[in-house]
Amino acid sequence: MSNDEIRLKIAIQKSGRLTDKTLDLLEKCGIHLVRSKDQLFCRAQNFPLDVMFVRDDDIPEFVSMNVCQLGVVGQNVLEEELALDTAGELANIEVAEELGFGKCRLCIAAPHDFAYDGPASLTGKIIATSYKGILKAFLKKQGIEAKMVSMEGAVEIAPRMKIADVICDLVSTGTTLTANGLRECEEIMRSQSVLIRNDSLTGERQVLLDRLLKRMRGTLRARDSKYIMLHAPKERLVEITKALPGAESPTILPLQGCDDKVVVHAVCEEAVFWNTMEELKNKGASAILVLPIEKMLD
């Protein structure tokens, strides 16, 4: 097999809430794609990776069938496909990495006048959903018998149209629920985007995946981190370093011409808010500088 043939294929959502963020992640991993608007397949110019643009609920099957070795999909979609896979055809899929974007919740939501007092309140009710597999498993676990109505879109209008008593749908901000007179009652699962893989990757393709994962992890870690530089009085150095959010082993350097102060450099892997900076200032820190990090690699 020639080097030109040793490539990875990854399936991502053709259009939707994960598309732009997945492409942005690949770009920040240094992978350059040239794609026209309606193109369904493209090759990276500087990394042995081919990208297929497909419907999100087709991604697990594409990965399972080895049409692609990798896929980026929401956990909600993956769990739904696994729940419906009674034949075990998707058993060769596993999550390679949680990507952290596209976060949402799959919830039971009901009209404000619906008396919800725990899952038992759903007994004998009609539930509209696009996630019959996950919902069925939830109801079975709770020992509840209810009727499910499948809807592929605009699930939130079902109670108002008298199609269902309650709904089971994805919630991000809750704005759509509020606009339709619904309230969130029960969280069934939390979801985010994940990179999935099949079990076919061996040899040089596994090496390529390892390279890709290192880049992704470095990019994701950099996204959530900040680089802090500050001046600290020596006598208050311990309490100042303890106040740095998510920082391990900061670098301490002498401050030229100032024997009672040092320079502190640290990577903070938690959010750095104004109140954090104000706390550092109150502890005696000065010249506080917070910078974004573009890339990280251990």
PDB file of C-alpha atoms in Angstrom:
ATOM      1  CA  MET A   1       0.000   0.000   0.000  1.00  0.00           C
ATOM      2  CA  SER A   2       1.457   3.384  -0.996  1.00  0.00           C
ATOM      3  CA  ASN A   3       1.516   6.402   1.271  1.00  0.00           C
ATOM      4  CA  ASP A   4      -1.105   8.097  -0.893  1.00  0.00           C
ATOM      5  CA  GLU A   5      -3.548   5.331  -0.023  1.00  0.00           C
ATOM      6  CA  ILE A   6      -3.023   5.502   3.736  1.00  0.00           C
ATOM      7  CA  ARG A   7      -5.638   8.057   4.712  1.00  0.00           C
ATOM      8  CA  LEU A   8      -8.367   8.424   7.276  1.00  0.00           C
ATOM      9  CA  LYS A   9     -11.986   9.170   6.409  1.00  0.00           C
ATOM     10  CA  ILE A  10     -14.174  11.155   8.767  1.00  0.00           C
ATOM     11  CA  ALA A  11     -17.921  11.775   8.491  1.00  0.00           C
ATOM     12  CA  ILE A  12     -19.324  15.067   9.780  1.00  0.00           C
ATOM     13  CA  GLN A  13     -22.734  16.689   9.677  1.00  0.00           C
ATOM     14  CA  LYS A  14     -23.515  18.171   6.258  1.00  0.00           C
ATOM     15  CA  SER A  15     -25.346  21.129   7.780  1.00  0.00           C
ATOM     16  CA  GLY A  16     -26.508  21.867  11.282  1.00  0.00           C
ATOM     17  CA  ARG A  17     -25.383  22.962  14.706  1.00  0.00           C
ATOM     18  CA  LEU A  18     -22.181  20.871  14.695  1.00  0.00           C
ATOM     19  CA  THR A  19     -20.945  21.583  11.164  1.00  0.00           C
ATOM     20  CA  ASP A  20     -19.202  24.940  11.584  1.00  0.00           C
ATOM     21  CA  LYS A  21     -17.657  24.037  14.947  1.00  0.00           C
ATOM     22  CA  THR A  22     -16.313  20.743  13.597  1.00  0.00           C
ATOM     23  CA  LEU A  23     -14.764  22.483  10.595  1.00  0.00           C
ATOM     24  CA  ASP A  24     -13.347  25.149  12.908  1.00  0.00           C
ATOM     25  CA  LEU A  25     -11.809  22.445  15.110  1.00  0.00           C
ATOM     26  CA  LEU A  26     -10.160  20.774  12.116  1.00  0.00           C
ATOM     27  CA  GLU A  27      -8.861  24.161  10.915  1.00  0.00           C
ATOM     28  CA  LYS A  28      -7.367  24.905  14.343  1.00  0.00           C
ATOM     29  CA  CYS A  29      -5.757  21.458  14.235  1.00  0.00           C
ATOM     30  CA  GLY A  30      -3.868  22.716  11.179  1.00  0.00           C
ATOM     31  CA  ILE A  31      -5.957  20.707   8.705  1.00  0.00           C
ATOM     32  CA  HIS A  32      -6.778  22.739   5.618  1.00  0.00           C
ATOM     33  CA  LEU A  33      -9.938  21.839   3.694  1.00  0.00           C
ATOM     34  CA  VAL A  34     -11.073  23.336   0.416  1.00  0.00           C
ATOM     35  CA  ARG A  35     -14.805  22.794   0.055  1.00  0.00           C
ATOM     36  CA  SER A  36     -17.488  24.311  -2.114  1.00  0.00           C
ATOM     37  CA  LYS A  37     -20.907  24.964  -0.579  1.00  0.00           C
ATOM     38  CA  ASP A  38     -22.652  21.814  -1.841  1.00  0.00           C
ATOM     39  CA  GLN A  39     -19.649  19.497  -1.915  1.00  0.00           C
ATOM     40  CA  LEU A  40     -20.204  16.202  -0.078  1.00  0.00           C
ATOM     41  CA  PHE A  41     -16.575  15.014  -0.080  1.00  0.00           C
ATOM     42  CA  CYS A  42     -13.242  16.776   0.170  1.00  0.00           C
ATOM     43  CA  ARG A  43      -9.618  15.944   0.896  1.00  0.00           C
ATOM     44  CA  ALA A  44      -7.398  17.766   3.341  1.00  0.00           C
ATOM     45  CA  GLN A  45      -4.480  19.439   1.600  1.00  0.00           C
ATOM     46  CA  ASN A  46      -1.892  18.967   4.345  1.00  0.00           C
ATOM     47  CA  PHE A  47      -2.987  15.921   6.369  1.00  0.00           C
ATOM     48  CA  PRO A  48      -4.021  12.423   5.195  1.00  0.00           C
ATOM     49  CA  LEU A  49      -7.695  12.977   5.978  1.00  0.00           C
ATOM     50  CA  ASP A  50     -10.792  12.807   3.765  1.00  0.00           C
ATOM     51  CA  VAL A  51     -14.036  14.403   4.939  1.00  0.00           C
ATOM     52  CA  MET A  52     -17.546  13.239   4.042  1.00  0.00           C
ATOM     53  CA  PHE A  53     -20.538  15.518   4.692  1.00  0.00           C
ATOM     54  CA  VAL A  54     -23.642  13.466   5.541  1.00  0.00           C
ATOM     55  CA  ARG A  55     -26.813  13.535   7.637  1.00  0.00           C
ATOM     56  CA  ASP A  56     -25.986  13.339  11.317  1.00  0.00           C
ATOM     57  CA  ASP A  57     -28.074  10.234  12.002  1.00  0.00           C
ATOM     58  CA  ASP A  58     -26.236   8.396   9.198  1.00  0.00           C
ATOM     59  CA  ILE A  59     -22.827   8.968  10.785  1.00  0.00           C
ATOM     60  CA  PRO A  60     -22.850   6.032  13.260  1.00  0.00           C
ATOM     61  CA  GLU A  61     -23.809   3.614  10.484  1.00  0.00           C
ATOM     62  CA  PHE A  62     -21.151   4.999   8.114  1.00  0.00           C
ATOM     63  CA  VAL A  63     -18.514   4.510  10.809  1.00  0.00           C
ATOM     64  CA  SER A  64     -19.790   1.049  11.707  1.00  0.00           C
ATOM     65  CA  MET A  65     -19.726  -0.057   8.056  1.00  0.00           C
ATOM     66  CA  ASN A  66     -16.187   1.368   7.660  1.00  0.00           C
ATOM     67  CA  VAL A  67     -17.301   3.764   4.935  1.00  0.00           C
ATOM     68  CA  CYS A  68     -15.509   6.162   7.294  1.00  0.00           C
ATOM     69  CA  GLN A  69     -13.267   5.202  10.172  1.00  0.00           C
ATOM     70  CA  LEU A  70     -14.198   8.311  12.183  1.00  0.00           C
ATOM     71  CA  GLY A  71     -17.210  10.523  12.731  1.00  0.00           C
ATOM     72  CA  VAL A  72     -18.224  13.616  14.674  1.00  0.00           C
ATOM     73  CA  VAL A  73     -21.743  13.339  16.053  1.00  0.00           C
ATOM     74  CA  GLY A  74     -23.840  14.431  19.008  1.00  0.00           C
ATOM     75  CA  GLN A  75     -24.044  11.953  21.864  1.00  0.00           C
ATOM     76  CA  ASN A  76     -27.825  12.197  21.599  1.00  0.00           C
ATOM     77  CA  VAL A  77     -27.706  10.909  18.013  1.00  0.00           C
ATOM     78  CA  LEU A  78     -25.229   8.176  18.898  1.00  0.00           C
ATOM     79  CA  GLU A  79     -27.243   6.977  21.893  1.00  0.00           C
ATOM     80  CA  GLU A  80     -30.466   6.991  19.861  1.00  0.00           C
ATOM     81  CA  GLU A  81     -28.927   4.898  17.098  1.00  0.00           C
ATOM     82  CA  LEU A  82     -27.456   2.491  19.659  1.00  0.00           C
ATOM     83  CA  ALA A  83     -30.839   2.201  21.393  1.00  0.00           C
ATOM     84  CA  LEU A  84     -32.509   1.295  18.092  1.00  0.00           C
ATOM     85  CA  ASP A  85     -29.745  -1.142  17.125  1.00  0.00           C
ATOM     86  CA  THR A  86     -31.317  -4.350  18.415  1.00  0.00           C
ATOM     87  CA  ALA A  87     -29.117  -6.482  16.131  1.00  0.00           C
ATOM     88  CA  GLY A  88     -25.873  -5.102  17.569  1.00  0.00           C
ATOM     89  CA  GLU A  89     -24.636  -3.839  14.199  1.00  0.00           C
ATOM     90  CA  LEU A  90     -23.086  -0.770  15.824  1.00  0.00           C
ATOM     91  CA  ALA A  91     -21.194  -2.729  18.466  1.00  0.00           C
ATOM     92  CA  ASN A  92     -17.853  -1.940  16.796  1.00  0.00           C
ATOM     93  CA  ILE A  93     -18.180   1.810  17.534  1.00  0.00           C
ATOM     94  CA  GLU A  94     -16.623   3.595  20.492  1.00  0.00           C
ATOM     95  CA  VAL A  95     -16.143   7.199  21.577  1.00  0.00           C
ATOM     96  CA  ALA A  96     -12.562   8.281  20.924  1.00  0.00           C
ATOM     97  CA  GLU A  97     -12.854  11.807  22.359  1.00  0.00           C
ATOM     98  CA  GLU A  98     -15.415  14.168  23.861  1.00  0.00           C
ATOM     99  CA  LEU A  99     -15.218  17.452  21.945  1.00  0.00           C
ATOM    100  CA  GLY A 100     -17.115  19.749  24.285  1.00  0.00           C
ATOM    101  CA  PHE A 101     -19.185  21.768  21.802  1.00  0.00           C
ATOM    102  CA  GLY A 102     -22.829  21.343  20.807  1.00  0.00           C
ATOM    103  CA  LYS A 103     -23.856  20.858  24.430  1.00  0.00           C
ATOM    104  CA  CYS A 104     -27.543  20.280  25.118  1.00  0.00           C
ATOM    105  CA  ARG A 105     -29.905  18.189  27.238  1.00  0.00           C
ATOM    106  CA  LEU A 106     -32.592  15.663  26.327  1.00  0.00           C
ATOM    107  CA  CYS A 107     -35.492  16.488  28.597  1.00  0.00           C
ATOM    108  CA  ILE A 108     -39.124  15.838  29.358  1.00  0.00           C
ATOM    109  CA  ALA A 109     -41.017  19.118  29.022  1.00  0.00           C
ATOM    110  CA  ALA A 110     -44.671  19.780  29.814  1.00  0.00           C
ATOM    111  CA  PRO A 111     -47.224  22.604  29.757  1.00  0.00           C
ATOM    112  CA  HIS A 112     -47.259  24.739  32.897  1.00  0.00           C
ATOM    113  CA  ASP A 113     -50.628  23.317  33.946  1.00  0.00           C
ATOM    114  CA  PHE A 114     -49.396  19.703  33.725  1.00  0.00           C
ATOM    115  CA  ALA A 115     -48.958  18.291  37.231  1.00  0.00           C
ATOM    116  CA  TYR A 116     -45.489  16.753  37.044  1.00  0.00           C
ATOM    117  CA  ASP A 117     -44.253  15.049  40.190  1.00  0.00           C
ATOM    118  CA  GLY A 118     -41.497  12.786  38.930  1.00  0.00           C
ATOM    119  CA  PRO A 119     -41.391  10.178  36.131  1.00  0.00           C
ATOM    120  CA  ALA A 120     -44.443   8.349  37.527  1.00  0.00           C
ATOM    121  CA  SER A 121     -46.508  11.318  36.324  1.00  0.00           C
ATOM    122  CA  LEU A 122     -45.940  10.066  32.754  1.00  0.00           C
ATOM    123  CA  THR A 123     -47.868   6.838  33.330  1.00  0.00           C
ATOM    124  CA  GLY A 124     -50.577   6.483  30.703  1.00  0.00           C
ATOM    125  CA  LYS A 125     -49.653   9.777  29.036  1.00  0.00           C
ATOM    126  CA  ILE A 126     -48.784  10.509  25.392  1.00  0.00           C
ATOM    127  CA  ILE A 127     -45.229  11.711  24.803  1.00  0.00           C
ATOM    128  CA  ALA A 128     -44.131  13.272  21.506  1.00  0.00           C
ATOM    129  CA  THR A 129     -40.453  12.803  20.644  1.00  0.00           C
ATOM    130  CA  SER A 130     -37.782  12.376  17.986  1.00  0.00           C
ATOM    131  CA  TYR A 131     -35.896  10.052  20.335  1.00  0.00           C
ATOM    132  CA  LYS A 132     -38.068   6.973  20.716  1.00  0.00           C
ATOM    133  CA  GLY A 133     -35.114   4.688  21.408  1.00  0.00           C
ATOM    134  CA  ILE A 134     -33.711   6.709  24.321  1.00  0.00           C
ATOM    135  CA  LEU A 135     -37.175   7.520  25.660  1.00  0.00           C
ATOM    136  CA  LYS A 136     -38.256   3.871  25.530  1.00  0.00           C
ATOM    137  CA  ALA A 137     -35.168   2.847  27.504  1.00  0.00           C
ATOM    138  CA  PHE A 138     -35.836   5.601  30.060  1.00  0.00           C
ATOM    139  CA  LEU A 139     -39.472   4.602  30.529  1.00  0.00           C
ATOM    140  CA  LYS A 140     -38.526   0.927  30.847  1.00  0.00           C
ATOM    141  CA  LYS A 141     -35.923   1.727  33.500  1.00  0.00           C
ATOM    142  CA  GLN A 142     -38.511   3.737  35.427  1.00  0.00           C
ATOM    143  CA  GLY A 143     -41.140   0.996  35.071  1.00  0.00           C
ATOM    144  CA  ILE A 144     -43.545   3.340  33.306  1.00  0.00           C
ATOM    145  CA  GLU A 145     -45.990   2.561  30.517  1.00  0.00           C
ATOM    146  CA  ALA A 146     -46.750   5.482  28.245  1.00  0.00           C
ATOM    147  CA  LYS A 147     -47.564   6.001  24.582  1.00  0.00           C
ATOM    148  CA  MET A 148     -44.924   7.525  22.330  1.00  0.00           C
ATOM    149  CA  VAL A 149     -45.699   9.601  19.249  1.00  0.00           C
ATOM    150  CA  SER A 150     -42.832  10.025  16.792  1.00  0.00           C
ATOM    151  CA  MET A 151     -42.238  13.540  15.444  1.00  0.00           C
ATOM    152  CA  GLU A 152     -39.198  14.558  13.394  1.00  0.00           C
ATOM    153  CA  GLY A 153     -39.539  18.298  13.852  1.00  0.00           C
ATOM    154  CA  ALA A 154     -41.393  20.996  15.797  1.00  0.00           C
ATOM    155  CA  VAL A 155     -41.932  18.571  18.677  1.00  0.00           C
ATOM    156  CA  GLU A 156     -42.609  21.476  21.023  1.00  0.00           C
ATOM    157  CA  ILE A 157     -45.989  22.260  19.388  1.00  0.00           C
ATOM    158  CA  ALA A 158     -47.397  18.774  20.133  1.00  0.00           C
ATOM    159  CA  PRO A 159     -49.111  19.630  23.472  1.00  0.00           C
ATOM    160  CA  ARG A 160     -50.631  22.812  22.038  1.00  0.00           C
ATOM    161  CA  MET A 161     -51.960  20.833  19.055  1.00  0.00           C
ATOM    162  CA  LYS A 162     -53.368  18.167  21.433  1.00  0.00           C
ATOM    163  CA  ILE A 163     -51.123  15.545  19.810  1.00  0.00           C
ATOM    164  CA  ALA A 164     -49.414  14.712  23.095  1.00  0.00           C
ATOM    165  CA  ASP A 165     -49.517  15.534  26.782  1.00  0.00           C
ATOM    166  CA  VAL A 166     -45.783  16.176  27.100  1.00  0.00           C
ATOM    167  CA  ILE A 167     -42.680  16.071  24.918  1.00  0.00           C
ATOM    168  CA  CYS A 168     -39.180  14.600  25.074  1.00  0.00           C
ATOM    169  CA  ASP A 169     -36.807  16.832  23.137  1.00  0.00           C
ATOM    170  CA  LEU A 170     -33.412  18.527  23.093  1.00  0.00           C
ATOM    171  CA  VAL A 171     -33.010  21.685  25.137  1.00  0.00           C
ATOM    172  CA  SER A 172     -30.150  24.161  24.823  1.00  0.00           C
ATOM    173  CA  THR A 173     -31.256  27.494  26.267  1.00  0.00           C
ATOM    174  CA  GLY A 174     -34.911  26.718  26.962  1.00  0.00           C
ATOM    175  CA  THR A 175     -36.086  29.665  24.872  1.00  0.00           C
ATOM    176  CA  THR A 176     -38.103  27.496  22.473  1.00  0.00           C
ATOM    177  CA  LEU A 177     -39.842  25.754  25.367  1.00  0.00           C
ATOM    178  CA  THR A 178     -40.812  29.073  26.940  1.00  0.00           C
ATOM    179  CA  ALA A 179     -42.121  30.398  23.618  1.00  0.00           C
ATOM    180  CA  ASN A 180     -44.411  27.369  23.368  1.00  0.00           C
ATOM    181  CA  GLY A 181     -45.690  27.478  26.924  1.00  0.00           C
ATOM    182  CA  LEU A 182     -43.610  24.544  28.159  1.00  0.00           C
ATOM    183  CA  ARG A 183     -41.334  24.002  31.125  1.00  0.00           C
ATOM    184  CA  GLU A 184     -38.489  21.556  31.618  1.00  0.00           C
ATOM    185  CA  CYS A 185     -39.473  18.769  34.012  1.00  0.00           C
ATOM    186  CA  GLU A 186     -36.964  15.918  33.787  1.00  0.00           C
ATOM    187  CA  GLU A 187     -33.474  15.601  32.339  1.00  0.00           C
ATOM    188  CA  ILE A 188     -32.918  12.247  30.636  1.00  0.00           C
ATOM    189  CA  MET A 189     -29.383  12.769  29.349  1.00  0.00           C
ATOM    190  CA  ARG A 190     -26.741  15.392  28.664  1.00  0.00           C
ATOM    191  CA  SER A 191     -25.178  15.545  25.249  1.00  0.00           C
ATOM    192  CA  GLN A 192     -22.172  17.057  23.517  1.00  0.00           C
ATOM    193  CA  SER A 193     -20.289  16.395  20.306  1.00  0.00           C
ATOM    194  CA  VAL A 194     -18.012  13.361  20.296  1.00  0.00           C
ATOM    195  CA  LEU A 195     -15.469  11.855  17.941  1.00  0.00           C
ATOM    196  CA  ILE A 196     -16.369   8.229  17.295  1.00  0.00           C
ATOM    197  CA  ARG A 197     -14.247   5.504  15.705  1.00  0.00           C
ATOM    198  CA  ASN A 198     -14.641   1.897  14.650  1.00  0.00           C
ATOM    199  CA  ASP A 199     -12.415  -1.035  15.529  1.00  0.00           C
ATOM    200  CA  SER A 200     -10.792  -1.305  12.086  1.00  0.00           C
ATOM    201  CA  LEU A 201      -7.953   1.108  12.817  1.00  0.00           C
ATOM    202  CA  THR A 202      -4.602  -0.654  13.033  1.00  0.00           C
ATOM    203  CA  GLY A 203      -1.024  -0.006  11.968  1.00  0.00           C
ATOM    204  CA  GLU A 204      -0.407   3.246  10.121  1.00  0.00           C
ATOM    205  CA  ARG A 205      -4.034   4.352  10.285  1.00  0.00           C
ATOM    206  CA  GLN A 206      -3.935   4.045  14.075  1.00  0.00           C
ATOM    207  CA  VAL A 207      -0.773   6.184  14.025  1.00  0.00           C
ATOM    208  CA  LEU A 208      -2.658   8.796  11.984  1.00  0.00           C
ATOM    209  CA  LEU A 209      -5.536   8.729  14.462  1.00  0.00           C
ATOM    210  CA  ASP A 210      -3.107   9.215  17.348  1.00  0.00           C
ATOM    211  CA  ARG A 211      -1.654  12.255  15.567  1.00  0.00           C
ATOM    212  CA  LEU A 212      -5.116  13.676  14.975  1.00  0.00           C
ATOM    213  CA  LEU A 213      -6.165  13.084  18.588  1.00  0.00           C
ATOM    214  CA  LYS A 214      -3.050  14.847  19.893  1.00  0.00           C
ATOM    215  CA  ARG A 215      -3.875  17.875  17.769  1.00  0.00           C
ATOM    216  CA  MET A 216      -7.525  17.844  18.827  1.00  0.00           C
ATOM    217  CA  ARG A 217      -6.690  17.492  22.509  1.00  0.00           C
ATOM    218  CA  GLY A 218      -4.141  20.274  22.281  1.00  0.00           C
ATOM    219  CA  THR A 219      -6.635  22.526  20.500  1.00  0.00           C
ATOM    220  CA  LEU A 220      -9.452  21.765  22.940  1.00  0.00           C
ATOM    221  CA  ARG A 221      -7.190  22.271  25.927  1.00  0.00           C
ATOM    222  CA  ALA A 222      -5.970  25.591  24.524  1.00  0.00           C
ATOM    223  CA  ARG A 223      -9.563  26.677  23.890  1.00  0.00           C
ATOM    224  CA  ASP A 224     -10.418  26.278  27.569  1.00  0.00           C
ATOM    225  CA  SER A 225      -7.151  27.675  28.932  1.00  0.00           C
ATOM    226  CA  LYS A 226      -5.585  31.068  29.477  1.00  0.00           C
ATOM    227  CA  TYR A 227      -1.982  32.139  30.018  1.00  0.00           C
ATOM    228  CA  ILE A 228      -1.534  34.451  33.010  1.00  0.00           C
ATOM    229  CA  MET A 229       1.482  36.611  33.799  1.00  0.00           C
ATOM    230  CA  LEU A 230       1.708  38.763  36.920  1.00  0.00           C
ATOM    231  CA  HIS A 231       4.037  40.275  39.505  1.00  0.00           C
ATOM    232  CA  ALA A 232       3.703  38.921  43.040  1.00  0.00           C
ATOM    233  CA  PRO A 233       5.219  39.951  46.384  1.00  0.00           C
ATOM    234  CA  LYS A 234       7.400  37.097  47.624  1.00  0.00           C
ATOM    235  CA  GLU A 235       5.695  37.007  51.029  1.00  0.00           C
ATOM    236  CA  ARG A 236       2.268  36.465  49.409  1.00  0.00           C
ATOM    237  CA  LEU A 237       3.370  34.122  46.619  1.00  0.00           C
ATOM    238  CA  VAL A 238       1.730  30.997  48.082  1.00  0.00           C
ATOM    239  CA  GLU A 239      -1.750  32.518  48.442  1.00  0.00           C
ATOM    240  CA  ILE A 240      -1.537  34.176  45.017  1.00  0.00           C
ATOM    241  CA  THR A 241      -0.594  30.931  43.265  1.00  0.00           C
ATOM    242  CA  LYS A 242      -3.411  29.125  45.114  1.00  0.00           C
ATOM    243  CA  ALA A 243      -5.862  31.671  43.691  1.00  0.00           C
ATOM    244  CA  LEU A 244      -4.896  30.895  40.085  1.00  0.00           C
ATOM    245  CA  PRO A 245      -7.799  28.839  38.667  1.00  0.00           C
ATOM    246  CA  GLY A 246      -6.813  25.364  37.512  1.00  0.00           C
ATOM    247  CA  ALA A 247      -3.091  26.163  37.405  1.00  0.00           C
ATOM    248  CA  GLU A 248      -0.467  23.547  38.182  1.00  0.00           C
ATOM    249  CA  SER A 249       3.198  24.284  38.948  1.00  0.00           C
ATOM    250  CA  PRO A 250       3.411  27.928  37.818  1.00  0.00           C
ATOM    251  CA  THR A 251       6.760  29.213  36.626  1.00  0.00           C
ATOM    252  CA  ILE A 252       8.401  31.626  39.090  1.00  0.00           C
ATOM    253  CA  LEU A 253      11.035  34.044  37.736  1.00  0.00           C
ATOM    254  CA  PRO A 254      13.039  36.830  39.375  1.00  0.00           C
ATOM    255  CA  LEU A 255      11.921  40.380  38.662  1.00  0.00           C
ATOM    256  CA  GLN A 256      14.924  42.444  37.659  1.00  0.00           C
ATOM    257  CA  GLY A 257      15.611  45.364  39.960  1.00  0.00           C
ATOM    258  CA  CYS A 258      12.978  44.304  42.502  1.00  0.00           C
ATOM    259  CA  ASP A 259      14.180  41.893  45.190  1.00  0.00           C
ATOM    260  CA  ASP A 260      10.851  41.635  47.036  1.00  0.00           C
ATOM    261  CA  LYS A 261       8.785  40.571  43.988  1.00  0.00           C
ATOM    262  CA  VAL A 262       8.780  37.742  41.456  1.00  0.00           C
ATOM    263  CA  VAL A 263       7.160  37.139  38.076  1.00  0.00           C
ATOM    264  CA  VAL A 264       4.561  34.368  37.901  1.00  0.00           C
ATOM    265  CA  HIS A 265       3.673  32.640  34.610  1.00  0.00           C
ATOM    266  CA  ALA A 266       0.874  30.057  34.669  1.00  0.00           C
ATOM    267  CA  VAL A 267      -1.473  28.179  32.355  1.00  0.00           C
ATOM    268  CA  CYS A 268      -4.958  28.258  33.855  1.00  0.00           C
ATOM    269  CA  GLU A 269      -7.229  25.488  32.628  1.00  0.00           C
ATOM    270  CA  GLU A 270     -10.358  27.067  34.066  1.00  0.00           C
ATOM    271  CA  ALA A 271     -12.148  30.279  33.209  1.00  0.00           C
ATOM    272  CA  VAL A 272     -10.428  33.473  34.310  1.00  0.00           C
ATOM    273  CA  PHE A 273     -13.075  36.047  35.176  1.00  0.00           C
ATOM    274  CA  TRP A 274     -12.788  39.640  36.299  1.00  0.00           C
ATOM    275  CA  ASN A 275     -13.497  38.618  39.895  1.00  0.00           C
ATOM    276  CA  THR A 276     -10.510  36.224  39.710  1.00  0.00           C
ATOM    277  CA  MET A 277      -8.274  39.079  38.583  1.00  0.00           C
ATOM    278  CA  GLU A 278      -9.696  41.328  41.318  1.00  0.00           C
ATOM    279  CA  GLU A 279      -8.971  38.611  43.922  1.00  0.00           C
ATOM    280  CA  LEU A 280      -5.374  38.343  42.682  1.00  0.00           C
ATOM    281  CA  LYS A 281      -5.069  42.129  42.846  1.00  0.00           C
ATOM    282  CA  ASN A 282      -6.406  42.161  46.420  1.00  0.00           C
ATOM    283  CA  LYS A 283      -3.781  39.584  47.398  1.00  0.00           C
ATOM    284  CA  GLY A 284      -1.025  41.878  46.192  1.00  0.00           C
ATOM    285  CA  ALA A 285      -0.557  40.844  42.558  1.00  0.00           C
ATOM    286  CA  SER A 286       0.150  43.549  39.999  1.00  0.00           C
ATOM    287  CA  ALA A 287       0.734  43.901  36.251  1.00  0.00           C
ATOM    288  CA  ILE A 288      -1.784  41.065  35.667  1.00  0.00           C
ATOM    289  CA  LEU A 289      -1.963  39.988  32.040  1.00  0.00           C
ATOM    290  CA  VAL A 290      -4.330  37.306  30.704  1.00  0.00           C
ATOM    291  CA  LEU A 291      -3.692  35.957  27.206  1.00  0.00           C
ATOM    292  CA  PRO A 292      -5.489  33.418  24.988  1.00  0.00           C
ATOM    293  CA  ILE A 293      -3.613  30.262  23.996  1.00  0.00           C
ATOM    294  CA  GLU A 294      -3.715  29.180  20.378  1.00  0.00           C
ATOM    295  CA  LYS A 295      -2.124  25.715  20.637  1.00  0.00           C
ATOM    296  CA  MET A 296      -0.901  23.351  23.348  1.00  0.00           C
ATOM    297  CA  LEU A 297       0.994  20.084  23.067  1.00  0.00           C
ATOM    298  CA  ASP A 298       2.356  18.078  25.973  1.00  0.00           C
TER     299      ASP A 298
END
